[in-house]
Coordinates of C-alpha atoms and ligand atoms in Angstrom, one line a residue:
X1 CA 5.2 -22.3 76.5
X2 CA 6.0 -25.3 74.4
X3 CA 3.7 -28.4 74.0
X4 CA 5.9 -30.5 76.3
X5 CA 5.5 -28.0 79.1
X6 CA 1.8 -27.7 78.5
X7 CA 1.4 -31.5 78.7
X8 CA 3.5 -31.8 81.9
X9 CA 1.6 -29.0 83.5
X10 CA -1.8 -30.5 82.6
X11 CA -0.8 -34.0 83.7
X12 CA 0.8 -32.4 86.9
X13 CA -2.3 -30.4 87.7
X14 CA -4.6 -33.5 87.2
X15 CA -2.3 -35.8 89.2
X16 CA -2.1 -33.2 92.1
X17 CA -5.9 -32.9 92.1
X18 CA -6.3 -36.7 92.1
X19 CA -3.7 -37.1 95.0
X20 CA -5.6 -34.3 96.9
X21 CA -8.9 -36.1 96.3
X22 CA -7.5 -39.4 97.4
X23 CA -5.9 -37.8 100.5
X24 CA -9.2 -36.2 101.5
X25 CA -11.0 -39.5 100.9
X26 CA -8.5 -41.2 103.2
X27 CA -8.9 -38.5 105.8
X28 CA -12.7 -39.0 105.6
X29 CA -12.3 -42.8 105.9
X30 CA -10.0 -42.4 109.0
X31 CA -12.6 -40.1 110.6
X32 CA -15.3 -42.6 109.9
X33 CA -13.3 -45.6 111.2
X34 CA -12.0 -43.7 114.3
X35 CA -15.4 -42.4 115.4
X36 CA -18.9 -43.6 115.7
X37 CA -20.3 -42.4 112.4
X38 CA -23.6 -41.3 114.0
X39 CA -22.0 -39.7 117.1
X40 CA -22.2 -35.9 117.2
X41 CA -18.4 -35.7 117.8
X42 CA -17.8 -37.1 114.3
X43 CA -20.3 -34.9 112.5
X44 CA -18.2 -31.7 112.1
X45 CA -15.1 -33.5 110.9
X46 CA -17.2 -35.6 108.5
X47 CA -18.9 -32.6 107.1
X48 CA -15.7 -30.7 106.7
X49 CA -14.1 -33.7 105.0
X50 CA -17.1 -34.0 102.7
X51 CA -17.0 -30.3 101.9
X52 CA -13.3 -30.5 101.0
X53 CA -13.9 -33.7 98.9
X54 CA -16.8 -31.9 97.0
X55 CA -14.8 -28.7 96.5
X56 CA -11.7 -30.6 95.4
X57 CA -13.8 -32.9 93.1
X58 CA -15.5 -29.9 91.6
X59 CA -12.2 -28.1 91.0
X60 CA -10.8 -31.4 89.5
X61 CA -13.8 -31.7 87.1
X62 CA -13.5 -28.0 86.2
X63 CA -9.7 -28.2 85.7
X64 CA -10.1 -31.3 83.5
X65 CA -12.8 -29.7 81.4
X66 CA -10.6 -26.6 80.9
X67 CA -7.6 -28.8 80.1
X68 CA -9.7 -30.9 77.6
X69 CA -10.8 -27.8 75.7
X70 CA -7.6 -25.7 76.0
X71 CA -4.9 -28.3 75.4
X72 CA -6.0 -29.6 71.9
X73 CA -6.9 -26.0 70.9
X74 CA -3.6 -24.7 71.9
X75 CA -1.8 -27.4 69.9
X76 CA -4.0 -27.2 66.8
X77 CA -4.2 -23.4 66.6
X78 CA -0.7 -22.8 65.2
X79 CA -1.1 -25.6 62.7
X80 CA -4.3 -24.0 61.5
X81 CA -2.6 -20.7 61.3
X82 CA 0.3 -22.2 59.3
X83 CA -2.2 -24.0 56.9
X84 CA -4.0 -20.7 56.4
X85 CA -0.7 -18.9 55.8
X86 CA 0.3 -21.5 53.1
X87 CA -3.1 -21.2 51.5
X88 CA -2.6 -17.4 51.3
X89 CA 0.8 -17.8 49.7
X90 CA -0.6 -20.3 47.2
X91 CA -3.1 -17.5 46.3
X92 CA -0.2 -15.1 45.6
X93 CA -0.9 -13.1 48.8
X94 CA 2.8 -12.6 49.6
X95 CA 2.0 -9.9 52.2
X96 CA 0.8 -12.6 54.6
X97 CA 2.9 -12.9 57.9
X98 CA 2.5 -15.3 60.8
X99 CA 2.8 -14.3 64.5
X100 CA 3.3 -17.4 66.8
X101 CA 5.2 -15.8 69.7
X102 CA 3.1 -17.8 72.2
X103 CA 4.0 -21.1 70.6
X104 CA 7.6 -21.9 71.1
X105 CA 8.1 -24.7 68.5
X106 CA 6.1 -22.9 65.9
X107 CA 7.8 -19.5 66.2
X108 CA 10.8 -20.9 64.3
X109 CA 8.4 -22.2 61.6
X110 CA 6.7 -18.8 61.6
X111 CA 10.0 -17.0 61.2
X112 CA 11.0 -19.2 58.2
X113 CA 7.5 -18.7 56.7
X114 CA 7.7 -14.9 57.1
X115 CA 11.2 -14.9 55.5
X116 CA 9.9 -17.0 52.6
X117 CA 6.9 -14.6 52.1
X118 CA 9.2 -11.6 52.2
X119 CA 11.5 -13.1 49.5
X120 CA 8.5 -14.0 47.4
X121 CA 7.2 -10.5 47.7
X122 CA 10.6 -9.1 46.7
X123 CA 10.9 -11.5 43.8
X124 CA 7.4 -10.7 42.5
X125 CA 8.1 -6.9 42.7
X126 CA 11.4 -7.4 40.8
X127 CA 9.9 -9.6 38.1
X128 CA 6.9 -7.3 37.7
X129 CA 9.3 -4.4 37.4
X130 CA 11.4 -6.3 34.9
X131 CA 8.4 -7.3 32.8
X132 CA 7.1 -3.7 32.9
X133 CA 10.5 -2.4 31.9
X134 CA 10.8 -4.9 29.1
X135 CA 7.3 -4.0 27.9
X136 CA 8.1 -0.3 27.9
X137 CA 11.3 -0.9 26.1
X138 CA 9.5 -2.9 23.4
X139 CA 6.9 -0.1 23.1
X140 CA 9.7 2.4 22.7
X141 CA 11.3 0.4 19.9
X142 CA 8.0 0.0 18.1
X143 CA 7.3 3.7 18.4
X144 CA 10.7 4.7 17.3
X145 CA 10.3 2.7 14.0
X146 CA 9.5 5.3 11.4
X147 CA 7.6 2.9 9.2
X148 CA 4.1 1.9 10.2
X149 CA 4.0 -1.3 12.1
X150 CA 1.1 -3.4 13.5
X151 CA 1.4 -6.5 15.8
X152 CA -1.4 -9.1 15.9
X153 CA -1.9 -12.1 18.0
X154 CA -3.0 -15.5 16.6
X155 CA -6.7 -14.4 16.8
X156 CA -5.8 -11.3 14.8
X157 CA -6.3 -9.0 17.7
X158 CA -4.1 -5.8 17.6
X159 CA -1.5 -6.1 20.3
X160 CA 0.6 -3.1 19.3
X161 CA 0.5 -0.3 16.7
X162 CA 2.8 2.6 16.4
X163 CA 2.0 6.3 15.8
X164 CA 2.8 6.1 12.0
X165 CA 0.4 3.2 11.5
X166 CA -2.3 5.0 13.4
X167 CA -1.8 8.1 11.2
X168 CA -1.7 6.1 7.9
X169 CA -4.8 4.1 8.9
X170 CA -6.6 7.1 10.4
X171 CA -7.3 5.2 13.7
X172 CA -7.0 6.0 17.4
X173 CA -4.9 3.8 19.7
X174 CA -7.7 3.3 22.3
X175 CA -10.0 2.2 19.6
X176 CA -7.8 -0.6 18.3
X177 CA -5.6 -2.1 21.1
X178 CA -7.0 -5.6 21.9
X179 CA -9.6 -5.3 19.2
X180 CA -10.1 -7.7 16.4
X181 CA -8.4 -6.4 13.2
X182 CA -11.0 -8.2 11.1
X183 CA -13.9 -6.4 12.9
X184 CA -12.1 -3.0 12.6
X185 CA -11.4 -3.6 8.9
X186 CA -15.1 -3.6 8.2
X187 CA -15.0 0.2 8.6
X188 CA -11.5 0.8 7.3
X189 CA -10.6 0.1 3.6
X190 CA -6.8 0.1 4.1
X191 CA -6.9 -2.2 7.1
X192 CA -9.3 -4.5 5.1
X193 CA -6.8 -4.8 2.3
X194 CA -4.0 -5.6 4.8
X195 CA -6.1 -8.2 6.6
X196 CA -7.1 -9.8 3.3
X197 CA -3.5 -10.0 2.1
X198 CA -2.5 -11.4 5.5
X199 CA -5.2 -14.1 5.5
X200 CA -4.8 -15.0 1.8
X201 CA -1.2 -14.4 0.9
X202 CA -0.5 -13.8 -2.8
X203 CA 2.8 -13.5 -4.6
X204 CA 2.3 -10.2 -6.3
X205 CA 1.5 -7.4 -3.9
X206 CA 0.7 -4.0 -5.3
X207 CA 1.9 -1.1 -3.2
X208 CA -0.7 0.8 -1.2
X209 CA -1.5 4.3 -2.3
X210 CA -2.4 6.5 0.7
X211 CA -3.4 10.1 0.5
X212 CA -2.2 11.7 3.7
X213 CA -0.9 15.2 4.7
X214 CA -2.0 16.6 1.3
X215 CA 0.3 14.3 -0.7
X216 CA 0.2 10.8 -2.2
X217 CA 2.4 8.2 -0.5
X218 CA 3.2 4.6 -1.4
X219 CA 3.7 1.8 1.0
X220 CA 4.8 -1.8 0.4
X221 CA 3.3 -4.2 3.0
X222 CA 5.3 -7.1 4.3
X223 CA 3.8 -9.8 6.5
X224 CA 6.0 -11.5 9.1
X225 CA 4.7 -14.6 10.9
X226 CA 6.1 -14.7 14.5
X227 CA 7.0 -18.2 15.5
X228 CA 8.1 -19.4 19.0
X229 CA 10.7 -22.0 18.5
X230 CA 11.5 -22.4 22.2
X231 CA 8.6 -24.7 23.0
X232 CA 8.4 -28.0 24.9
X233 CA 7.1 -29.7 21.8
X234 CA 9.1 -30.1 18.6
X235 CA 6.6 -28.1 16.6
X236 CA 7.3 -24.3 16.6
X237 CA 4.2 -22.3 17.8
X238 CA 2.6 -19.5 15.8
X239 CA 2.4 -16.5 18.1
X240 CA 0.9 -14.1 15.6
X241 CA 1.8 -11.7 12.8
X242 CA 3.5 -8.4 12.3
X243 CA 2.5 -6.1 9.4
X244 CA 5.2 -3.7 8.3
X245 CA 4.5 -1.0 5.8
X246 CA 7.6 0.3 4.1
X247 CA 7.3 3.9 2.8
X248 CA 8.5 3.6 -0.9
X249 CA 7.2 7.0 -2.0
X250 CA 10.8 8.2 -2.7
X251 CA 11.6 5.1 -4.8
X252 CA 8.2 5.4 -6.6
X253 CA 9.0 9.0 -7.5
X254 CA 12.5 8.1 -8.7
X255 CA 11.1 5.2 -10.6
X256 CA 8.5 7.3 -12.3
X257 CA 11.2 9.9 -13.1
X258 CA 13.2 7.1 -14.7
X259 CA 10.2 5.9 -16.7
X260 CA 9.6 9.4 -18.0
X261 CA 13.3 9.8 -18.9
X262 CA 13.4 6.5 -20.8
X263 CA 10.2 7.3 -22.5
X264 CA 11.4 10.7 -23.7
X265 CA 14.8 9.4 -24.8
X266 CA 13.3 6.4 -26.7
X267 CA 10.8 8.8 -28.4
X268 CA 13.6 11.2 -29.3
X269 CA 15.8 8.4 -30.6
X270 CA 13.1 7.0 -32.9
X271 CA 13.2 9.9 -35.3
X272 CA 17.0 10.0 -36.0
X273 CA 17.0 6.2 -36.3
X274 CA 14.2 6.3 -38.8
X275 CA 16.1 9.0 -40.7
X276 CA 19.2 6.7 -40.8
X277 CA 17.1 3.8 -42.1
X278 CA 15.6 6.1 -44.8
X279 CA 19.0 7.3 -45.9
X280 CA 20.2 3.7 -46.1
X281 CA 17.3 2.9 -48.3
X282 CA 18.3 5.7 -50.6
X283 CA 21.9 4.5 -50.6
X284 CA 20.7 1.0 -51.7
X285 CA 18.8 2.7 -54.5
X286 CA 21.1 2.5 -57.6
X287 CA 19.8 5.9 -58.8
X288 CA 22.0 7.7 -56.3
X289 CA 25.0 5.8 -57.4
X290 CA 26.2 2.2 -57.1
X291 CA 28.0 1.1 -54.0
X292 CA 31.1 -1.1 -54.2
X293 CA 31.2 -4.4 -52.3
X294 CA 32.9 -2.9 -49.3
X295 CA 30.4 0.0 -49.1
X296 CA 27.5 -2.3 -49.5
X297 CA 28.8 -4.5 -46.6
X298 CA 29.1 -1.4 -44.5
X299 CA 25.6 -0.1 -45.3
X300 CA 24.2 -3.6 -44.5
X301 CA 25.9 -3.6 -41.1
X302 CA 24.6 0.0 -40.4
X303 CA 21.1 -1.2 -41.3
X304 CA 21.3 -4.2 -39.0
X305 CA 22.4 -2.1 -36.1
X306 CA 19.9 0.7 -36.8
X307 CA 17.2 -2.1 -36.9
X308 CA 18.4 -3.4 -33.5
X309 CA 18.4 0.1 -32.1
X310 CA 14.9 0.7 -33.4
X311 CA 13.8 -2.6 -31.8
X312 CA 15.3 -1.7 -28.5
X313 CA 13.7 1.8 -28.4
X314 CA 10.4 0.1 -29.3
X315 CA 10.8 -2.3 -26.3
X316 CA 11.8 0.6 -24.0
X317 CA 8.7 2.6 -25.1
X318 CA 6.5 -0.4 -24.6
X319 CA 8.0 -0.9 -21.1
X320 CA 7.4 2.7 -20.1
X321 CA 3.8 2.4 -21.2
X322 CA 3.3 -0.6 -19.0
X323 CA 5.1 1.0 -16.1
X324 CA 3.3 4.3 -16.3
X325 CA 0.0 2.3 -16.4
X326 CA -0.7 3.9 -19.7
X327 CA -1.2 0.7 -21.7
X328 CA -4.0 1.5 -24.1
X329 CA -5.9 -1.4 -25.5
X330 CA -7.5 -1.3 -28.9
X331 CA -9.1 -4.7 -29.3
X332 CA -10.6 -6.0 -32.5
X333 CA -11.7 -9.3 -33.9
X334 CA -8.6 -11.0 -35.3
X335 CA -7.7 -14.4 -36.8
X336 CA -4.8 -16.1 -35.0
X337 CA -3.2 -17.0 -38.4
X338 CA -2.9 -13.3 -39.3
X339 CA -0.9 -12.7 -36.1
X340 CA 1.3 -15.7 -36.9
X341 CA 1.9 -14.6 -40.5
X342 CA 2.8 -11.1 -39.2
X343 CA 5.4 -12.6 -36.9
X344 CA 6.9 -14.8 -39.6
X345 CA 7.1 -11.9 -42.0
X346 CA 8.9 -9.7 -39.4
X347 CA 11.4 -12.4 -38.7
X348 CA 12.0 -13.9 -42.1
X349 CA 15.2 -12.0 -43.0
X350 CA 16.7 -13.0 -39.6
X351 CA 15.7 -16.7 -40.1
X352 CA 17.2 -16.7 -43.6
X353 CA 20.4 -15.2 -42.3
X354 CA 20.8 -18.1 -39.9
X355 CA 19.4 -20.7 -42.2
X356 CA 16.5 -21.4 -39.9
X357 CA 13.4 -23.2 -41.2
X358 CA 10.1 -21.8 -39.8
X359 CA 7.3 -24.4 -39.7
X360 CA 3.7 -23.5 -39.1
X361 CA 1.2 -25.8 -37.3
X362 CA -2.3 -24.6 -37.8
X363 CA -5.4 -26.8 -37.5
X364 CA -7.4 -27.4 -40.7
X365 CA -10.8 -27.1 -38.9
X366 CA -12.3 -23.7 -38.1
X367 CA -10.2 -21.8 -35.5
X368 CA -12.1 -19.4 -33.2
X369 CA -11.3 -15.7 -33.6
X370 CA -9.6 -13.6 -31.0
X371 CA -10.8 -10.3 -29.6
X372 CA -7.4 -8.7 -28.8
X373 CA -5.3 -5.7 -29.5
X374 CA -3.7 -7.3 -32.6
X375 CA -0.7 -5.0 -32.6
X376 CA 0.3 -6.0 -29.1
X377 CA -0.2 -9.8 -29.5
X378 CA 1.5 -9.7 -32.9
X379 CA 4.4 -7.9 -31.1
X380 CA 4.5 -10.7 -28.5
X381 CA 4.6 -13.4 -31.2
X382 CA 7.2 -11.6 -33.2
X383 CA 9.4 -11.3 -30.0
X384 CA 9.0 -15.0 -29.2
X385 CA 9.8 -16.0 -32.7
X386 CA 12.8 -13.7 -32.8
X387 CA 14.1 -15.3 -29.5
X388 CA 13.5 -18.8 -30.9
X389 CA 15.6 -17.9 -34.0
X390 CA 18.3 -16.1 -32.0
X391 CA 18.7 -18.9 -29.4
X392 CA 18.6 -21.8 -32.0
X393 CA 21.6 -23.4 -33.7
X394 CA 22.3 -22.4 -37.3
X395 CA 20.3 -24.3 -39.9
X396 CA 17.9 -25.5 -37.2
X397 CA 14.1 -25.3 -37.3
X398 CA 11.5 -23.5 -35.2
X399 CA 7.7 -24.1 -35.0
X400 CA 5.0 -21.5 -34.6
X401 CA 1.4 -22.6 -34.3
X402 CA -2.0 -22.4 -32.8
X403 CA -4.6 -24.7 -31.4
X404 CA -7.9 -24.4 -29.4
X405 CA -9.5 -26.3 -26.6
X406 CA -12.5 -25.6 -24.4
X407 CA -12.8 -22.0 -25.6
X408 CA -9.1 -21.3 -25.0
X409 CA -6.8 -20.5 -27.9
X410 CA -3.1 -21.5 -27.5
X411 CA -0.5 -19.9 -29.7
X412 CA 3.0 -21.3 -29.3
X413 CA 6.6 -20.9 -30.5
X414 CA 8.9 -23.8 -30.1
X415 CA 12.6 -24.1 -30.8
X416 CA 15.1 -26.9 -30.5
X417 CA 18.0 -24.8 -29.3
X418 CA 19.9 -24.7 -26.0
X419 CA 16.9 -24.6 -23.7
X420 CA 16.6 -22.8 -20.4
X421 CA 17.7 -24.1 -17.0
X422 CA 14.5 -24.7 -14.8
X423 CA 16.1 -22.3 -12.2
X424 CA 15.4 -19.4 -14.5
X425 CA 12.0 -20.3 -15.8
X426 CA 10.5 -17.6 -13.5
X427 CA 13.1 -14.9 -13.7
X428 CA 13.3 -14.8 -17.5
X429 CA 10.0 -12.8 -17.3
X430 CA 11.6 -10.2 -15.0
X431 CA 12.7 -6.8 -16.4
X432 CA 16.3 -6.8 -17.7
X433 CA 16.9 -10.4 -16.7
X434 CA 19.1 -12.5 -19.0
X435 CA 20.2 -16.1 -18.3
X436 CA 23.8 -15.9 -17.0
X437 CA 26.2 -16.7 -19.8
X438 CA 23.9 -15.7 -22.6
X439 CA 26.1 -14.6 -25.5
X440 CA 23.4 -13.5 -28.0
X441 CA 22.9 -9.8 -27.7
X442 CA 19.7 -8.5 -26.1
X443 CA 18.1 -6.2 -23.5
X444 CA 16.3 -8.7 -21.2
X445 CA 13.1 -6.8 -21.8
X446 CA 11.2 -8.7 -24.5
X447 CA 9.7 -11.5 -22.3
X448 CA 8.7 -9.2 -19.5
X449 CA 6.9 -6.9 -21.8
X450 CA 5.3 -9.9 -23.6
X451 CA 4.0 -11.2 -20.3
X452 CA 2.5 -7.8 -19.4
X453 CA 0.9 -7.5 -22.8
X454 CA -0.7 -11.0 -22.6
X455 CA -1.8 -10.5 -19.0
X456 CA -3.4 -7.2 -19.9
X457 CA -5.7 -9.3 -22.2
X458 CA -6.5 -11.6 -19.3
X459 CA -4.3 -14.4 -20.8
X460 CA -1.1 -16.2 -19.7
X461 CA 2.4 -16.6 -21.1
X462 CA 4.3 -19.7 -19.9
X463 CA 7.4 -21.5 -20.7
X464 CA 8.3 -25.2 -20.9
X465 CA 11.9 -25.8 -21.5
X466 CA 14.6 -28.4 -21.0
X467 CA 18.4 -27.8 -21.2
X468 CA 19.7 -29.0 -24.5
X469 CA 16.3 -29.9 -25.9
X470 CA 14.8 -26.5 -26.6
X471 CA 12.0 -24.2 -25.3
X472 CA 8.3 -23.8 -26.0
X473 CA 6.6 -20.5 -25.1
X474 CA 2.8 -20.7 -24.9
X475 CA 0.3 -17.8 -25.0
X476 CA -3.2 -18.8 -23.7
X477 CA -6.1 -16.4 -24.5
X478 CA -9.9 -16.8 -24.3
X479 CA -11.4 -17.3 -27.8
Ligands
ADP1 P1 16.6 -10.7 -24.6 O1 16.4 -11.9 -25.5 O2 16.6 -9.5 -25.3 O3 17.8 -10.9 -23.7 P2 14.1 -11.6 -23.4 O4 13.3 -11.0 -22.3 O5 13.4 -11.9 -24.6 O6 15.4 -10.7 -23.5 O7 14.7 -13.0 -22.8 C1 15.3 -13.0 -21.5 C2 16.3 -14.1 -21.4 O8 15.7 -15.4 -21.5 C3 17.3 -14.1 -22.6 O9 18.4 -13.3 -22.3 C4 17.7 -15.5 -22.7 O10 18.8 -15.8 -21.8 C5 16.5 -16.3 -22.3 N1 15.7 -16.8 -23.4 C6 14.6 -16.2 -23.9 N2 14.1 -17.0 -24.9 C7 14.9 -18.1 -25.0 C8 14.9 -19.2 -25.9 N3 14.0 -19.4 -26.9 N4 15.9 -20.1 -25.7 C9 16.8 -20.0 -24.8 N5 16.9 -18.9 -23.9 C10 15.9 -18.0 -24.1

C-alpha cells in the first residue's frame, strides 16, 4: 500500500465515521422533536439512538487513535530503515540489504540500495583480492632475490625480509616482522652495523664479513631510500629504506688471488732488476773496460728503465701490502727535515735532468718531531716530489717544505706545472687512475698508496690545484 492510499483510506474511514455520527445525531434529534421526550413511547428509540451514537463515537475515537499511531509510523519506518541501511554501508557493512515489500514507493529505493550494496561488496572483494595478489607477488619477488634484502618503513620497523637475510643475520621471520630494527639491533651485531650505517651514512663502507655455513662470506651493503613521488604536494615523501646486501665473496677471493699474484711477481722481479742494476754499475766501472759514447748512452737508458721498473715493482709491492691488510708500521721519532732531505736526495738526479730547481721551506724555530714509520712517510714525500718534477715544465721550480700549527705538522710539495682539473681532485687518489690525456709515463698507483700510508698514521693527504697554475699536495700529521 502506498502513502497516498493510506492517507485516502484514513481520511475516508474518519469521514465515514463522522457522517455516521452526524446521521445518528440527526436521527436522535428527529426522534426527540417527533415525540414527547418524557413519553414512554420515545424512550426505546431514544435509548437505541444514544447507544448507536456512543458505539459509533467510541469506534470513531478508537479508529482515530489507531490512525494517529499507525499512519506516521508506517510513513517514517521505511525512512528509518533506509537511514540505518546507509549508516551500515558507511561503516563498510556491504552485506546489509533492505526489505520494503510493504512500502510501495520505498521498494524501488530498497532495490537500488540493495543493488548498490551488492556492487560495493563485489568491488571490495575484488580490490581485496587484487591487493592480496599484489602483496603475494611482491613477497615472491623479494624471496626470489638471492641477495639478502630488508625493507624498513620510516620508523625503521621491518616490513619485509627474505630468507637469505634471515640466514645471514641469524633471525627468525616471526621475531622481526613489524619490529623496530633499532631495538632488534641491540641483540644483533650485524644488524646494529647496518642500522648505524643507514642512520649515519658515510662514504667509505667496508664490506661485512660474515661467517656462515662453515665459510667466510663478504657482503657489500647498499642503502636505498624509497621516495613516493606521486603525492598531492610537490615534496616527494620518504616511505622508508631498503637494505640490500650484495654477496661479493667471489670478487673478494679473485681480488685476493690477484693481490697474491701481483705480490709474488713483484717480489720475483726485484731480484733480476737489482742484478741488472749491479751489472750496469760494473759496466760503468772503467776497470772492466771503457765504453764508447754509444754504449754509454745505451747503458744510461737501460739504467733509467731498470730504475723505473724497480720503482713500479716497489709501488706494486706496497699496494699489495695495503690490500692484504699486511701493512706493518714501525714508528720511531723522526725530524721532518730528515724526511724532506731523503726525498730530495732520491729525486735530485731526475730534477737535474729536467733542470728543475728544488726549493726548501723550513721554519727556523724549533719544529716538533714526528712519531711515524719514517720509511713510509719518506716514500710518500719522495713520490710527491717525483710527481711535482715529472708534471712540471722544464727548468721550472718546485717547493718542498714543512710547518706546524696547533700540534699538527704539515709537509707539502708544491709545483707550478700544469695543475689538475678540479673534477679529478678526488679520483687521482684511486688505484690506477690517471688524469685523461696525461702523457708522462706512470702507473696511477703512487697517490693512492701515499694516501693509504698517511691515513694508516691517522693523518690526511689532500690536494689544492688549479689548472695552469700548479698543484700543492699536503700531508697533515699529529706532532
Ligand atoms: P702516476 O703519476 O704514476 O700516474 P699517481 O698516483 O702518482 O700516478 O698520480 C695519478 C695521476 O694524478 C697522474 O697520472 C697525473 O695525471 C695526476 N697528477 C699527480 N700529481 C700531479 C701533479 N703534481 N701535477 C699534475 N698532475 C698530477
